[in-house]
Structures are given as C-alpha cells and as structure tokens.
XYZ file of C-alpha atoms in Angstrom:
144
model
C 93.970 52.184 38.657
C 96.158 54.715 36.821
C 95.774 57.315 39.561
C 96.959 54.814 42.188
C 99.872 53.802 39.980
C 100.806 57.470 39.556
C 100.702 58.044 43.332
C 102.948 55.016 43.901
C 105.390 56.164 41.230
C 105.395 59.884 42.006
C 104.101 61.090 38.650
C 101.195 63.309 37.721
C 97.981 61.511 36.754
C 96.492 64.611 35.163
C 97.898 65.916 33.011
C 99.746 62.709 32.306
C 102.615 62.455 29.895
C 102.648 59.838 27.144
C 105.823 58.454 28.738
C 104.113 57.910 32.106
C 101.163 56.210 30.373
C 103.661 53.978 28.549
C 105.360 53.094 31.855
C 101.970 52.361 33.422
C 101.045 50.087 30.522
C 104.390 48.287 30.678
C 104.263 47.876 34.467
C 100.687 46.556 34.357
C 101.145 44.289 31.338
C 100.518 41.210 33.489
C 96.880 42.311 33.835
C 96.327 41.563 30.166
C 94.683 43.727 27.565
C 91.164 42.879 28.745
C 91.807 44.807 31.990
C 94.480 47.202 30.795
C 92.643 48.649 27.801
C 89.657 49.954 29.837
C 92.135 51.700 32.163
C 93.850 53.326 29.168
C 90.459 54.433 27.834
C 89.701 55.981 31.244
C 92.956 57.951 31.048
C 91.981 59.142 27.591
C 88.436 60.148 28.611
C 89.706 61.969 31.703
C 92.078 64.112 29.656
C 89.673 64.779 26.786
C 86.843 65.730 29.169
C 89.136 68.353 30.720
C 90.145 69.696 27.314
C 93.669 68.294 27.608
C 95.667 66.463 24.983
C 95.143 62.703 25.047
C 98.417 61.129 26.258
C 97.302 57.662 25.136
C 97.262 58.406 21.412
C 100.326 57.571 19.358
C 103.902 57.694 20.471
C 105.235 55.883 23.494
C 101.854 54.919 24.957
C 100.578 53.371 21.712
C 103.863 51.531 21.205
C 103.729 50.084 24.732
C 100.134 48.949 24.229
C 101.004 47.505 20.831
C 103.922 45.562 22.291
C 101.616 43.929 24.830
C 98.721 43.320 22.455
C 101.072 41.873 19.810
C 98.567 42.279 16.983
C 100.410 41.746 13.705
C 99.931 44.385 11.013
C 97.841 43.410 7.992
C 99.814 41.245 5.566
C 98.464 43.205 2.619
C 99.972 46.478 3.842
C 103.266 47.683 2.344
C 106.309 47.627 4.643
C 106.404 51.302 5.692
C 102.741 51.186 6.726
C 103.269 47.969 8.680
C 105.800 49.833 10.808
C 103.267 52.591 11.519
C 100.604 50.053 12.543
C 102.084 49.889 16.067
C 101.384 53.608 16.549
C 97.650 53.139 16.018
C 95.337 52.889 19.021
C 94.633 49.346 20.205
C 90.939 49.414 19.262
C 91.796 50.512 15.721
C 94.401 47.735 15.483
C 91.753 45.220 16.578
C 89.307 46.501 13.979
C 91.861 46.461 11.183
C 93.088 42.975 12.112
C 89.522 41.612 12.164
C 88.731 43.314 8.859
C 91.907 41.939 7.290
C 91.110 38.416 8.511
C 87.597 38.664 7.066
C 88.996 39.986 3.779
C 91.499 37.150 3.553
C 88.794 34.539 4.265
C 86.628 36.020 1.505
C 89.600 36.087 -0.866
C 90.474 32.441 -0.107
C 86.838 31.435 -0.587
C 86.711 33.239 -3.942
C 89.973 31.616 -5.028
C 88.667 28.167 -4.054
C 85.414 28.784 -5.928
C 87.350 29.932 -8.999
C 89.563 26.830 -8.857
C 86.494 24.585 -8.586
C 84.898 26.366 -11.556
C 88.100 25.916 -13.600
C 88.115 22.201 -12.759
C 84.471 21.843 -13.826
C 85.185 23.715 -17.051
C 88.202 21.525 -17.808
C 86.140 18.376 -17.149
C 83.340 19.687 -19.373
C 85.793 20.540 -22.164
C 87.314 17.066 -21.905
C 83.862 15.453 -22.084
C 82.919 17.622 -25.029
C 86.108 16.776 -26.942
C 85.690 13.052 -26.227
C 82.038 13.212 -27.261
C 82.925 14.901 -30.580
C 85.700 12.419 -31.290
C 83.468 9.459 -30.465
C 80.561 10.961 -32.411
C 82.735 11.723 -35.475
C 84.195 8.217 -35.513
C 80.698 6.706 -35.301
C 79.445 8.953 -38.148
C 82.425 7.973 -40.302
C 81.760 4.267 -39.691
C 78.071 4.684 -40.550
C 78.953 6.349 -43.876
C 81.287 3.482 -44.932
C-alpha cells in the first residue's frame, strides 16, 4: 500500500523519509488504524530488514499516527511526559493506555474496598459504644 502511495506521489518508498511516512499516514487516515497500522509496520520491517533506519519511529511519522489514533496520555503522567507520549509508537501507546486503565480500575476498586471497610469499622465502633453505654447503665441500675 505504501509503495503504491509513493509511486502516486513521486517519493521514494525505500529509503523512505519520516516526512513521507507522515504524509502517507495523514493521506490514508480514512482507512482507520486497524488497516493503517499494519501498513506502517510493513514500512518499518522493510527498512529494518535492509539495515536502514526506521522512518516510522518518533518524529513526524509518530506524531501523524498519534493524531489519528487519538490515544490520550496516561492521566498519572506529569505534564512534560504527556507531551512526549505522542512521539511513542502506536503499539506502545496502546499498551500504556491499557495498562493505565487497568491500574486505575485496580486503584478505584481498592479505594472502594477501603471505604467499605471504614464504614464497617465506624458501624462496629458505634455498636460497641452503644453496647457499653447500655451495659453500664444496666449495671448501675442493678447495683442500686
């Protein structure tokens, strides 16, 4: 797919520049990431197998892919790292986003469990205090 696009646009498919990969990604955005990402991986494999630099990593190509994928950076990351998230390869962004979602679910579950435990403890303490007050009043009455 990339080779045909390069022929139509008069650019070199191999070695490809990161800018031409970015243009390819932008032009083919309507295909969606499910079809576009395998094509980008093919570009990467072709270059790496020939011992050439991978034009799909970082820079313009990664930014173009990131713009289409629109995966938000992890909320827990500090601001400067959130900005660098877009430069990561798409598959790494997917992994990090899934990991972050799993981490947040586990954190929410732990917070909910802790809140439930606090409520049970408060109810137990209330029962215990009421039981001691009632028991002390009954003991005082029995002594009189």
